[in-house]
Amino acid sequence: MGVAILGNVTQKLTVGWLYPDLMNIYGDRGNILTLLKRAEWHGLEASVVELGRGASDRMNDVDVFFFGGGQDREQALIYDDLREFKQESLQRAVANGAQVLAVCGGYQLLGHYYQTADGERYDGIGLIDVRTEAGKKRFIGDVVVQTDIGLTPRTLVGFENHSGRTFLGSGAKALGRIIQGKGNNGSDKTEGCVQGGIIGTYLHGSLLPKNPHLADHLIAAALKRRGDGALSSLDDSAELAAHGWILQRAQRR
Ligand code: GLN
């Protein structure tokens, strides 16, 4: 069991859940449960702050933000709120080393804009240098990604369901290379993006239960920015067995 006691004070981890009522599809809630449970297994005092529409004075307390996916309709309902009530605090938190995991619709709105297949443009907050325009055909299916951000194993597995085609600008680098599936846009073989402490990805599923190494990457980075102790390892044999089974299934296809 991991121990994260600094001196005689139990370290805390606060997860900020952006728009839990609207941006939470294809099992994305599982990412919150995984972050909280793994933090607890590491000996941290874990809590979640729900950040729905409107102003919040809690965003400075957050160590790891999660921004889930949503259909065009839900994105239309929140993109103004994101700019008006969340952008400044999120920019400040990220500048202070908070980590962000954004999936699909959340990923798209952290970029410059998301444009629907009907030409509706939802302005993003430009925290990451990406832009997204929807195509006519949805990308739906299992995804396997080979990352190069220091994860062990290097692979991530998940499920995608999006019409958006995301293209990275020079300020963002890809989270990884597509081994199976479509990823960012179905053409340049990239998936997701990494920019500072922000990870954007199209991987639903939910992502973190079958990718515990990514969950701990986020938790460890959040603790490190506070100068808190490093995480010790957990027994991830069950999680990595699920991860490996999906890799084998992909190789059989
Ligand atoms: N509505 C966006 C799209 O279709 C995002 C979908 C999602 O979050 N799964 O690309």
XYZ file of C-alpha atoms and ligand atoms in Angstrom:
263
model
C 0.000 0.000 0.000
C 1.388 3.406 -0.894
C 2.207 5.783 1.916
C 2.024 9.501 1.356
C 2.483 10.860 4.829
C 4.701 13.945 4.965
C 5.965 14.204 8.527
C 2.844 13.484 10.541
C 0.447 15.259 8.188
C -1.621 13.204 5.735
C -1.275 14.748 2.291
C -4.461 15.751 0.532
C -5.527 15.470 -3.095
C -8.438 17.530 -4.392
C -10.034 16.570 -7.702
C -12.030 19.263 -9.520
C -14.829 17.819 -11.692
C -15.862 20.262 -14.396
C -19.568 20.146 -15.368
C -20.339 16.711 -13.855
C -24.004 17.064 -14.817
C -23.414 17.855 -18.481
C -19.932 16.729 -19.549
C -19.943 13.113 -18.459
C -20.606 10.493 -21.165
C -19.403 6.988 -22.104
C -18.365 6.160 -18.524
C -16.238 9.266 -17.930
C -17.372 9.314 -14.285
C -15.063 6.316 -13.812
C -12.081 8.664 -14.089
C -13.188 10.546 -10.989
C -13.725 7.309 -9.062
C -10.270 6.058 -10.108
C -8.444 9.245 -9.111
C -10.159 9.296 -5.701
C -9.694 5.582 -5.003
C -6.050 5.479 -6.112
C -5.264 8.584 -4.074
C -6.803 6.833 -1.054
C -4.788 3.652 -1.744
C -1.686 5.858 -1.848
C -2.555 7.111 1.653
C -3.839 10.531 0.551
C -6.913 12.269 1.900
C -8.851 12.542 -1.383
C -11.869 14.727 -2.097
C -13.804 15.956 -5.115
C -15.113 19.465 -5.832
C -17.951 19.552 -8.363
C -17.566 22.578 -10.642
C -20.888 23.006 -12.435
C -22.114 26.122 -14.206
C -21.531 29.446 -12.429
C -18.712 30.891 -10.382
C -16.729 28.838 -7.860
C -14.247 29.976 -5.239
C -12.890 26.413 -4.886
C -10.802 26.154 -8.074
C -7.591 27.279 -6.359
C -7.851 24.239 -4.056
C -7.868 21.758 -6.936
C -4.833 19.587 -7.690
C -6.239 17.588 -10.643
C -9.105 18.816 -12.864
C -11.217 16.405 -14.895
C -13.277 17.671 -17.867
C -15.336 14.904 -19.471
C -16.964 14.424 -22.817
C -20.291 15.709 -24.068
C -22.435 15.783 -27.170
C -22.615 18.985 -29.241
C -25.790 19.948 -27.316
C -24.056 19.840 -23.929
C -21.000 21.632 -25.261
C -23.280 24.425 -26.486
C -24.729 24.699 -22.964
C -21.399 25.197 -21.214
C -18.881 26.894 -23.523
C -19.978 30.410 -22.541
C -19.847 29.468 -18.846
C -16.385 27.986 -19.315
C -15.106 31.285 -20.640
C -17.010 33.508 -18.232
C -16.657 31.598 -14.950
C -13.848 29.036 -15.240
C -11.201 30.226 -17.720
C -9.302 32.663 -15.472
C -9.201 30.355 -12.443
C -8.240 27.375 -14.595
C -5.431 29.337 -16.272
C -4.149 30.392 -12.821
C -4.373 26.862 -11.410
C -2.535 25.380 -14.394
C 0.129 28.095 -14.148
C 0.557 26.994 -10.502
C 1.067 23.382 -11.578
C -2.415 21.865 -11.263
C -2.956 18.979 -13.659
C -5.826 18.655 -16.137
C -7.261 15.570 -17.839
C -9.782 16.484 -20.543
C -11.635 13.897 -22.611
C -13.202 14.479 -26.018
C -15.751 17.315 -25.692
C -13.830 18.731 -22.727
C -10.552 18.370 -24.649
C -12.030 20.215 -27.638
C -13.227 23.179 -25.539
C -9.848 23.652 -23.857
C -8.558 24.449 -27.365
C -9.289 27.457 -29.571
C -12.716 26.291 -30.793
C -14.956 23.369 -31.627
C -16.972 23.685 -34.855
C -19.904 21.304 -35.344
C -20.750 19.566 -38.615
C -23.477 22.235 -39.085
C -20.873 25.001 -38.903
C -21.791 26.157 -35.364
C -18.570 27.378 -33.719
C -18.163 27.044 -29.921
C -15.253 29.179 -28.756
C -12.824 27.360 -26.475
C -10.535 28.929 -23.885
C -7.271 28.382 -25.743
C -5.470 26.668 -22.848
C -4.106 24.207 -25.403
C -3.027 24.920 -28.950
C -5.568 22.779 -30.770
C -8.582 23.426 -32.986
C -11.405 21.052 -33.816
C -13.851 20.856 -36.702
C -16.427 18.093 -36.936
C -16.623 15.825 -39.940
C -19.715 14.048 -41.283
C -18.635 10.566 -40.142
C -18.289 9.750 -36.446
C -15.160 7.952 -35.276
C -16.407 5.105 -33.053
C -14.425 2.166 -31.710
C -11.587 0.841 -29.576
C -8.350 2.789 -29.473
C -4.774 1.821 -28.630
C -2.141 4.556 -28.314
C 1.652 4.374 -27.950
C 2.686 7.295 -25.758
C 6.028 8.964 -25.164
C 5.469 10.905 -21.943
C 7.344 8.505 -19.666
C 4.464 6.116 -18.847
C 5.071 2.431 -18.097
C 3.563 0.632 -19.938
C 3.774 3.128 -22.809
C 0.351 2.125 -24.144
C -3.072 3.591 -23.347
C -6.321 1.823 -24.243
C -9.830 3.231 -24.507
C -12.901 3.865 -26.636
C -13.643 6.783 -28.958
C -16.929 8.258 -30.200
C -16.572 11.687 -31.781
C -17.236 13.670 -34.944
C -14.561 16.250 -34.143
C -11.280 16.250 -36.027
C -8.630 17.872 -33.833
C -5.437 19.341 -35.225
C -2.495 20.347 -33.026
C -0.697 23.673 -33.344
C 2.991 24.118 -32.538
C 2.287 24.749 -28.843
C 0.928 21.268 -28.192
C 2.498 17.848 -28.674
C 0.631 14.627 -29.289
C -0.113 12.393 -26.306
C 0.864 9.495 -28.531
C 0.718 7.673 -31.821
C -2.364 5.720 -32.902
C -1.872 1.934 -33.008
C -5.589 1.149 -33.365
C -8.474 3.557 -34.047
C -8.677 7.106 -35.432
C -7.497 9.413 -32.631
C -7.320 13.178 -33.143
C -8.425 13.322 -36.756
C -8.122 9.969 -38.497
C -5.371 11.264 -40.768
C -2.152 12.244 -38.948
C -2.012 9.165 -36.672
C -1.834 11.319 -33.533
C -4.002 10.917 -30.447
C -4.636 13.532 -27.831
C -2.299 16.271 -26.754
C 0.039 17.255 -23.942
C 0.714 20.906 -23.129
C 2.261 21.700 -19.747
C 0.192 19.913 -17.096
C -2.752 19.429 -19.452
C -3.558 16.108 -21.105
C -6.295 16.029 -23.729
C -7.488 12.776 -25.220
C -10.338 11.130 -27.124
C -10.192 8.052 -24.912
C -13.453 7.350 -23.106
C -14.237 4.030 -21.561
C -13.592 5.225 -18.887
C -9.934 5.845 -19.446
C -8.229 5.628 -16.050
C -9.449 2.294 -14.604
C -7.670 0.403 -17.406
C -4.743 2.859 -17.474
C -3.678 3.143 -13.806
C -0.243 4.398 -14.859
C -1.850 7.519 -16.313
C -3.899 8.072 -13.154
C -0.745 7.933 -11.020
C 1.093 10.169 -13.513
C -1.530 12.871 -12.856
C -1.581 12.354 -9.071
C 2.233 12.311 -8.777
C 2.582 15.479 -10.888
C -0.002 17.245 -8.718
C 1.826 16.248 -5.517
C 5.224 17.155 -6.992
C 4.110 20.701 -7.802
C 3.376 21.100 -4.067
C 6.735 19.620 -3.126
C 4.947 16.662 -1.534
C 6.332 13.154 -1.386
C 6.512 10.753 -4.324
C 3.953 7.959 -4.698
C 5.003 4.415 -3.902
C 3.774 1.638 -6.169
C 0.443 -0.199 -5.840
C -0.475 -3.726 -6.920
C -1.956 -2.990 -10.356
C -2.020 -6.588 -11.550
C -5.809 -6.641 -12.111
C -5.881 -3.278 -13.889
C -2.914 -4.128 -16.095
C -4.399 -7.548 -16.890
C -7.456 -5.723 -18.275
C -5.151 -3.367 -20.156
C -3.203 -6.302 -21.599
C -6.359 -8.163 -22.643
C -7.484 -5.152 -24.670
C -4.041 -4.906 -26.294
C -4.193 -8.584 -27.265
C -7.705 -8.165 -28.649
C -6.490 -5.236 -30.747
C -3.571 -7.308 -32.075
C -5.988 -10.092 -33.083
C -7.996 -7.670 -35.233
N -19.539 16.497 -29.484
C -18.113 16.248 -29.700
C -17.879 15.406 -30.969
O -18.802 14.783 -31.458
C -17.530 15.521 -28.508
C -18.125 14.121 -28.308
C -17.639 13.450 -27.040
O -17.343 14.091 -26.040
N -17.625 12.092 -27.070
O -16.742 15.360 -31.440
